[in-house]
Structures are given as structure tokens and as C-alpha cells.
Coordinates of C-alpha atoms in Angstrom, one line a residue:
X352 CA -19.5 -28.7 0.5
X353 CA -15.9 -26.9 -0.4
X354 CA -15.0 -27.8 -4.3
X355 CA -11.2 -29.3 -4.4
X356 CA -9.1 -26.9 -5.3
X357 CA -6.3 -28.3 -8.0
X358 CA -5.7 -25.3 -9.4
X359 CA -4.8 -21.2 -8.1
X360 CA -4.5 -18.4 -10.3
X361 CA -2.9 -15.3 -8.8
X362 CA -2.7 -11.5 -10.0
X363 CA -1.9 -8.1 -8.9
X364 CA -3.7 -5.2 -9.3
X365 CA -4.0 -1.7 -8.7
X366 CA -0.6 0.1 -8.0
X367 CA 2.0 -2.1 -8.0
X368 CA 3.9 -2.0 -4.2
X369 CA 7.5 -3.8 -2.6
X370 CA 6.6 -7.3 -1.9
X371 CA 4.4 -8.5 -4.6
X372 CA 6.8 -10.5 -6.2
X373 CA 7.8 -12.2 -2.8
X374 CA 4.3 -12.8 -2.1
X375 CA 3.8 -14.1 -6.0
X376 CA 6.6 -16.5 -5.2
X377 CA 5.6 -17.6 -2.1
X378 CA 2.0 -18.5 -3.6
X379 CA 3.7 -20.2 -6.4
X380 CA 5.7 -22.4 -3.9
X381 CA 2.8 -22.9 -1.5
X382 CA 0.9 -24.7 -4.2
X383 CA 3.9 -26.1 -5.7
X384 CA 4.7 -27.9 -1.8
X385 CA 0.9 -29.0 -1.4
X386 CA 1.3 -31.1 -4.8
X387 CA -1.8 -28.0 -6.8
X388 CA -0.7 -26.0 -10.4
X389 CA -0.7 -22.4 -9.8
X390 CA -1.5 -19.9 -13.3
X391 CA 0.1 -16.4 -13.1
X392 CA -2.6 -14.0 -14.2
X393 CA -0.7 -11.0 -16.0
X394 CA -2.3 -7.2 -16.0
X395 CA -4.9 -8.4 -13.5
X396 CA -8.5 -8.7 -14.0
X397 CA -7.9 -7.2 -17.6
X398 CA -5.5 -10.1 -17.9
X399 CA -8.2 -12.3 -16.8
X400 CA -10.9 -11.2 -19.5
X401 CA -8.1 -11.7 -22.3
X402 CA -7.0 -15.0 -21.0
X403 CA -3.6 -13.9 -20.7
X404 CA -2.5 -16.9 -18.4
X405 CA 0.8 -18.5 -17.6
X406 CA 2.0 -22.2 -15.9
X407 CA 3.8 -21.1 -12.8
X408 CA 5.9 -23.7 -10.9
X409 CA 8.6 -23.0 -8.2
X410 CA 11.4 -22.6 -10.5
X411 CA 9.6 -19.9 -12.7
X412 CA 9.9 -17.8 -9.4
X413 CA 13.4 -17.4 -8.9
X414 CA 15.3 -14.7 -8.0
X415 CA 11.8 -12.3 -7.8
X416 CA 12.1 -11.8 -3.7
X417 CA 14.4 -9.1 -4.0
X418 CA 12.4 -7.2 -6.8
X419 CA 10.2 -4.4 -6.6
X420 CA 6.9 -4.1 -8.8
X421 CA 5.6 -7.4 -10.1
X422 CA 6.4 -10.0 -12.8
X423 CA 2.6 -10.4 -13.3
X424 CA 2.2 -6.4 -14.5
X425 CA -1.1 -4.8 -13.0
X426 CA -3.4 -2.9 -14.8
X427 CA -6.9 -1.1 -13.7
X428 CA -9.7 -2.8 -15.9
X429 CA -12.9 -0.5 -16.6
X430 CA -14.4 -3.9 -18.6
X431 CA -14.0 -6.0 -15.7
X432 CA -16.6 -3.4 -14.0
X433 CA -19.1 -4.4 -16.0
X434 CA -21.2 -8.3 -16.1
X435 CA -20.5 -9.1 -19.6
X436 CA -16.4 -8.6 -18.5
X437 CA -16.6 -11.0 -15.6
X438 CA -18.7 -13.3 -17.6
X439 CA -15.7 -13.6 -20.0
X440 CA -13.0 -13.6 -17.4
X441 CA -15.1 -16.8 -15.5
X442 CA -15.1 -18.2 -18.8
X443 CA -11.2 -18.0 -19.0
X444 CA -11.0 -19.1 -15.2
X445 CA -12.8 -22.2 -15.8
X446 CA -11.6 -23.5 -19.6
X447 CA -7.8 -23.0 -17.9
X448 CA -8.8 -25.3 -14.9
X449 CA -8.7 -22.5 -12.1
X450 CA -10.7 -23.5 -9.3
X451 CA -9.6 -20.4 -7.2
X452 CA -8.2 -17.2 -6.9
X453 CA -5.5 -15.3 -5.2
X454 CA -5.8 -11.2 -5.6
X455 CA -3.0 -9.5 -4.4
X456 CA -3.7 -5.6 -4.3
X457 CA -6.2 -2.9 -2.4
X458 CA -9.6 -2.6 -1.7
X459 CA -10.6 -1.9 -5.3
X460 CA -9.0 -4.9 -6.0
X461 CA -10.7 -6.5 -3.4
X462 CA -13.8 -5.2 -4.1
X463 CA -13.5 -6.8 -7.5
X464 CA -13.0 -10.0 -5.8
X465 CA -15.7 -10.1 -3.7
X466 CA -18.3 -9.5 -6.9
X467 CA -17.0 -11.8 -8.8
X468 CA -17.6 -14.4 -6.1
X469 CA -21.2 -13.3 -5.3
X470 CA -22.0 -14.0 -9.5
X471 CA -20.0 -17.4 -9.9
X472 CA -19.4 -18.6 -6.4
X473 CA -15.7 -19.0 -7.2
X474 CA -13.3 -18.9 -4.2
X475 CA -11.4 -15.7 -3.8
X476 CA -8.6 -14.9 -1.2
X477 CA -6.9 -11.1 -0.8
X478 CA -3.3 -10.3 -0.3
X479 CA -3.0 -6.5 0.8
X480 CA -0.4 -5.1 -1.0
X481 CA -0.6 -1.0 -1.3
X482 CA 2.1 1.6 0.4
X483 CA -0.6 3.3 2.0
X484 CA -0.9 0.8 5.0
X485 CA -4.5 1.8 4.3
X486 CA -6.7 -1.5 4.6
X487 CA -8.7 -2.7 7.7
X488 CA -8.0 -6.3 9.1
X489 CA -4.1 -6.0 9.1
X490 CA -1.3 -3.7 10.7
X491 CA 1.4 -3.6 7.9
X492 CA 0.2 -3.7 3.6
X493 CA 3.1 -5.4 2.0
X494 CA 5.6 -2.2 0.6
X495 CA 4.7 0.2 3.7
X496 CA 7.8 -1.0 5.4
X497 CA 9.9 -0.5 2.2
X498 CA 8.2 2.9 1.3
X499 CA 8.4 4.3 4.6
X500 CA 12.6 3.5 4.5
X501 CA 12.7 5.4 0.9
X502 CA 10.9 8.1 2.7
X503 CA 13.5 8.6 5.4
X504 CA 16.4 8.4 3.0
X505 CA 14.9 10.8 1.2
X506 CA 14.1 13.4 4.3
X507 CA 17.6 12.7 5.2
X508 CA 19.1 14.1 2.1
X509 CA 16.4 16.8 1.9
X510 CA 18.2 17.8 5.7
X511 CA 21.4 17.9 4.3
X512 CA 20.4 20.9 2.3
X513 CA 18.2 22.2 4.4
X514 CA 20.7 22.7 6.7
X515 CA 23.2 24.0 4.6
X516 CA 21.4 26.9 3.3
X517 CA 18.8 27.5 6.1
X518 CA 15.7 26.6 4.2
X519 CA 12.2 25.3 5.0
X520 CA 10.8 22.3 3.0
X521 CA 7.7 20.6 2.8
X522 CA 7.7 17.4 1.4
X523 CA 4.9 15.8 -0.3
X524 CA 4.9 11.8 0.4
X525 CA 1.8 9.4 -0.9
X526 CA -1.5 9.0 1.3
X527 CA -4.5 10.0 -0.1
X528 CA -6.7 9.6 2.3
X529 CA -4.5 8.2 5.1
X530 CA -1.0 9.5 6.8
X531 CA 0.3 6.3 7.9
X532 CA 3.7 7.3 5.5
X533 CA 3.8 10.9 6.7
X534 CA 3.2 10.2 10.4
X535 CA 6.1 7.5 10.6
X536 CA 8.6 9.1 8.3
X537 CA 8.0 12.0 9.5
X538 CA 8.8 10.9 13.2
X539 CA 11.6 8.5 11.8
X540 CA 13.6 11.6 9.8
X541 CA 13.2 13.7 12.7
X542 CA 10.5 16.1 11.0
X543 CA 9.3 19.7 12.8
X544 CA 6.1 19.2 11.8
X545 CA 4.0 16.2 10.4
X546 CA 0.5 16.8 8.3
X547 CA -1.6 14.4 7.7
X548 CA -5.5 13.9 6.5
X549 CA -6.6 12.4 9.5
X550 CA -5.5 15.7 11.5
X551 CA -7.0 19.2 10.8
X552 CA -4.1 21.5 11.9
X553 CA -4.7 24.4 10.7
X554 CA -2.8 27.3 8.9
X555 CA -2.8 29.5 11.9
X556 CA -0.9 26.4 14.2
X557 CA 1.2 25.7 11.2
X558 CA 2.4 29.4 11.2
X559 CA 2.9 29.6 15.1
X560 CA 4.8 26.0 15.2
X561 CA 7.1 27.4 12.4
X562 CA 7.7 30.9 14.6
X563 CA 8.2 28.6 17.5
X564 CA 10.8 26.7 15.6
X565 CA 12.7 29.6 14.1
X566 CA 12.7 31.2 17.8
X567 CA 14.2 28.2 19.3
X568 CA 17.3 28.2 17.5
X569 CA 16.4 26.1 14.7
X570 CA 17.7 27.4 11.5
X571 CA 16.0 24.7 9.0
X572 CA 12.9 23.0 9.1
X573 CA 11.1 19.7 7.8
X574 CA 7.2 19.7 7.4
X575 CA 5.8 16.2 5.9
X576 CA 3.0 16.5 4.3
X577 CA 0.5 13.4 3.2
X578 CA -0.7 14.5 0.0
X579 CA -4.4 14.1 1.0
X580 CA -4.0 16.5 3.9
X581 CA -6.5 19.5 3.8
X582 CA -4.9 22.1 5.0
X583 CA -4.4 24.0 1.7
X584 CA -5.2 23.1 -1.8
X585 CA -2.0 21.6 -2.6
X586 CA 1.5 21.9 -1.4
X587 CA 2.9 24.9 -3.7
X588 CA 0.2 26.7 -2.4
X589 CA 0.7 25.8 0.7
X590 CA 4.4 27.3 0.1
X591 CA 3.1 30.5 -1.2
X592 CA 1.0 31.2 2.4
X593 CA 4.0 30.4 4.7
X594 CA 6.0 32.6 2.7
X595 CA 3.7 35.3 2.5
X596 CA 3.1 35.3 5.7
X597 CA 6.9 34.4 7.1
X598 CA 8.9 36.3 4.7
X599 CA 12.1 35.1 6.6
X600 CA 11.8 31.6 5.7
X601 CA 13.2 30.8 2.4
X602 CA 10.6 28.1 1.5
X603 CA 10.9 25.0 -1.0
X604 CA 9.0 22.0 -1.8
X605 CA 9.9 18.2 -2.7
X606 CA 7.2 15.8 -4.1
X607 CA 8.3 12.5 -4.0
X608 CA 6.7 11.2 -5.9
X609 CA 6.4 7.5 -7.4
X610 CA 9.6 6.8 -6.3
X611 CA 8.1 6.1 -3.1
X612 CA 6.5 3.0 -4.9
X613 CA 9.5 1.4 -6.2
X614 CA 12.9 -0.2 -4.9
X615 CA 13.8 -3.7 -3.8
X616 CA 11.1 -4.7 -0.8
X617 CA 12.6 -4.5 3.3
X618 CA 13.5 -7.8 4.8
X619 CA 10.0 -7.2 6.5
X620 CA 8.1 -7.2 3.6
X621 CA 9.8 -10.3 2.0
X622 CA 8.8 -12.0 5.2
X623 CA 5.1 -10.8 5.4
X624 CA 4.7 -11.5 1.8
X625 CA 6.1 -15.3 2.9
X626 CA 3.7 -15.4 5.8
X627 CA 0.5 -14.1 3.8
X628 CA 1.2 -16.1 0.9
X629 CA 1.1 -19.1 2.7
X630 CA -2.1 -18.4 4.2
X631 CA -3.7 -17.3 1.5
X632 CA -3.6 -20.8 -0.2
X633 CA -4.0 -23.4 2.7
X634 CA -7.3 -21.0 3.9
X635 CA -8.3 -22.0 0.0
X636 CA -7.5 -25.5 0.8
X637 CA -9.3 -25.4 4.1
X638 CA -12.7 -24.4 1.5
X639 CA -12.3 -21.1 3.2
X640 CA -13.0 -18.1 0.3
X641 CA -13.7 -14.2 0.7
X642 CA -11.3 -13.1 3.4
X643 CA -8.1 -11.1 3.2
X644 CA -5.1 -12.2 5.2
X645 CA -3.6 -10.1 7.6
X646 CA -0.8 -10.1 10.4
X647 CA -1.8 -8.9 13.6
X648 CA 0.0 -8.5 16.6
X649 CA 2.4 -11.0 14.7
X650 CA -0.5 -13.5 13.9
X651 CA -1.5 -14.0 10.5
X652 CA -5.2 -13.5 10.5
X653 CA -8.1 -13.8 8.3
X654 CA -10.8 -10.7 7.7
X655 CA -13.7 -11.6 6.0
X656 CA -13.2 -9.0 2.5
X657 CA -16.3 -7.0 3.2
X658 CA -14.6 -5.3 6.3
X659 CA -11.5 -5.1 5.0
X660 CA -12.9 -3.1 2.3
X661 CA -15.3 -0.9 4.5
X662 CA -13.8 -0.7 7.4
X663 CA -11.0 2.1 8.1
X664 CA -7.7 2.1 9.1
X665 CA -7.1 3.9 12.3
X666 CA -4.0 5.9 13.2
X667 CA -1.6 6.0 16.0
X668 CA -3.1 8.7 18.5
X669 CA 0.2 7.6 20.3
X670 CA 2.3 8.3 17.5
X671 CA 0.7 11.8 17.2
X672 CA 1.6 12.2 20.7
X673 CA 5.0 11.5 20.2
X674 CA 5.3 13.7 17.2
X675 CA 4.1 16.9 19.0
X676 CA 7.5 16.3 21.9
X677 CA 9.7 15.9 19.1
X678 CA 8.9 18.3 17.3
X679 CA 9.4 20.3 20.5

């Protein structure tokens, strides 16, 4: 039998992303319009093990959809990791009155979740919100959309010089282990080449696409690079290679950096985080616990948390397609 839930507490955690103050508000509100308190949890699970709680209503959310980061701070907790620090955070949970949870973050986060819930049966729902657009069970993290738009406005000020003094630059965006943010921007700012983890190009193809380039006419060049990509230890050295090997291409690099993580959120991503939000606490209310929500094909969807967190996120063979004729 489902407990009643009277009470949410909501957090972020892991690297803070565009959207998770619009999706802190919207969970705020949804409990707020369904007549339950809601408890801001501040620095995450850390947060949780010091008790740092406070009252949330829907006036204590104003003005927060059009703000990067989050209100709530995040913060990685290596005490949570262990029993005796989610015996203490439970401890919190339940002299405060919360009777569930709402974890906005990434599959650490999530993982977190799920434990916790397996030792104390207490009702956990995920919110993905990482850049990376990285997590199985949905096709857009809340701050992809928004990080993916810095990206291109970057690249297109990057072309502006590139251009105007015939220059080759890589440029380093974030994806660690996936090149959703390389693969889009890199199609979106009209890159000549696109490098991504998923993808093994090679140094020998990188070199003959870059000789194809410069024989076509093209006097400046764009190569995105995710920063997981293997092609060679990192991007400087990468730089050293070409130019080694292509002494007429007067090579720089551009790593972007954090900036990638911050800025007011895209009209998408206030939306999603709206939509998700939502979900997240009526699938509490409906005694539901332990899945992520999602949108897919426009449908906000539920995945249970286990294969959110081990599944992987594919990409685009499409989009890779695409990439290789404009590049042409």
C-alpha cells in the first residue's frame, strides 16, 4: 500500500545545468497546486546529512525560470556514499516530515537515489538535468538545449577570426563520454569536421579531411572536438600533430570550458523543466517511486532509475551522416 505523501523535498546534485531552477519551481508549484509542503534541500545529499532544509511555497520561487545554476546549490557528497551517511540523512528526511524525494541531477545522482530507497523504502523520483544529454530513458537533459546554443555562439565568433586570418581551430566542448554537444554544434556552426567519443576517426582521416578542405578552397577550418574523444591524448596535442604534419595550417585551440554550463536556460528548457516537474510529483502522488521522467517523442515518460542509470545513450547515426555532406 503507497504511504500519503504530504510532504516533497527536492535537491540538485552533481553539476549544476540551465533548467534546474525552472524545474525547482515547477516542483515547488506542483505541490503547492495539489494542496502538499515542499522542503528545498540545499547542497544535495550533503545538504541532506546536515539537515540543511528550507519551507518552499510558490512565492519563494519567483523570478528563478530565467536563471541559470540552482537556488538549492549542489555539492558531491563522499559521506553520503557511505551507510552511516544515509542513516543520518533518513534521519533528517523523516524528523522534517518528508515523505518523498525529488532528485534533480545525473546518474550519480540517481544512483544515490536508488540506494537510498532500497535501505529505507522512501519514495524517490529523478529529474535529468546534465548538459551532456547523456542519460537513457529521455531525448533532451534539461540545459542540453541551452548549452548546445552557447556552443554555436561561440563557434560563430571563433569563425569570425578564423576567417580573418586563415587559421584552423579545434574547439574543445564538454562530453566525456558522449558527443551529443559536439555532433549538434558542430553541424549547427557549420563545423569541417566533428570528433566525438562514440566515433574512432582516426589521425590519418583527420589529416586527409583537413588536405581535402584546404584543396577545395577553404581557407579556415572548424574541427569540434568532445573532450572525451580518443583520437589523441588531449586537444594541444592534438594541435601539435596537425601542425607537424600540415605545416601550412596555422593551428589554434579554444576550450570552452564551463562556460558551456552556465547562462539563462532556452525557452525549451524552461518548458521541459515545467513538463518534468509536473510529472515528477503527481507519479509520487500516484505511489509510483524509482523512475526518472523523461520526454519522448514529446510524451513525458517514466523509466524505471535502474535503466536510466545503466543503459546508454545512443547517437544520431543520421546526424553523422549529415555531418560527413556538410562537411563536404
Amino acid at each position: 500500500m503507497p504511504k500519503t505523501i504530504k510532504k516533497v523535498g527536492v535537491l540538485t546534485s552533481g553539476g549544476d545545468s540551465p533548467g534546474m531552477n525552472a524545474a525547482i519551481r515547477s516542483v515547488v508549484r506542483t505541490c503547492a497546486y495539489h494542496n502538499i509542503e515542499c522542503i528545498g534541500i540545499y547542497r544535495g545529499y550533503q545538504g541532506m546529512i546536515e539537515g540543511d532544509f528550507k519551507e518552499m511555497g510558490p512565492r519563494s520561487v519567483n523570478n528563478i525560470v530565467n536563471k541559470g545554476g540552482t537556488i538549492l546549490k549542489s555539492a558531491r557528497s563522499v559521506e553520503f556514499r557511505t551507510p552511516e551517511g544515509r542513516k543520518k540523512a533518513h534521519e533528517n528526511l523523516v524528523k522534517a516530515g518528508v515523505d518523498a524525494l525529488v532528485v534533480i541531477g545525473g546518474d550519480g545522482s540517481f544512483t544515490g537515489g536508488l540506494i537510498f530507497n532500497s535501505e529505507f523504502d522512501f519514495p524517490v523520483m529523478g529529474i535529468p538535468g546534465t548538459i551532456d544529454n547523456d542519460i537513457y530513458g529521455t531525448s533532451f537533459t534539461l540545459g542540453y538545449d541551452t548549452a548546445l546554443n552557447t556552443v554555436v555562439d561561440c563557434i560563430d565568433k571563433i569563425r569570425d577570426t578564423a576567417s580573418s586570418h586563415n587559421r584552423l581551430f579545434f574547439v574543445e566542448v564538454m562530453g566525456r563520454d558522449a558527443g551529443h554537444i559536439a555532433l549538434n554544434a558542430g553541424i549547427g556552426a557549420g563545423a569541417e569536421e566533428i570528433l566525438i567519443p562514440e566515433e574512432d576517426l582516426g589521425l590519418d582521416r583527420l589529416l586527409d579531411s583537413l588536405q581535402k578542405s584546404k584543396a577545395s578552397g577553404k581557407s579556415s577550418s572548424i574541427v569540434v572536438i568532445a573532450e572525451g574523444d580518443k583520437i589523441g591524448k588531449n586537444v594541444f596535442e592534438l594541435k601539435d600533430y596537425v601542425e607537424a604534419n600540415l605545416p601550412e595550417y596555422d593551428v589554434r585551440v579554444s576550450v570552452l570550458g564551463h562556460m558551456q554550463r552556465g547562462g539563462s536556460p532556452s525557452c525549451f528548457d524552461r518548458v521541459l523543466a515545467s513538463r518534468l516537474g509536473v510529472k515528477a510529483v503527481e507519479s509520487l502522488l500516484e505511489g509510483k517511486s524509482n523512475y526518472m521522467v523523461g520526454l519522448r517523442e514529446d510524451k513525458v515518460i517514466l523509466t524505471p532509475l535502474e535503466q536510466a542509470i545503466k543503459g546508454k545513450s545512443e547517437i544520431d547515426r543520421e546526424l553523422l551522416r549529415v555531418s560527413d555532406i556538410m562537411s563536404t
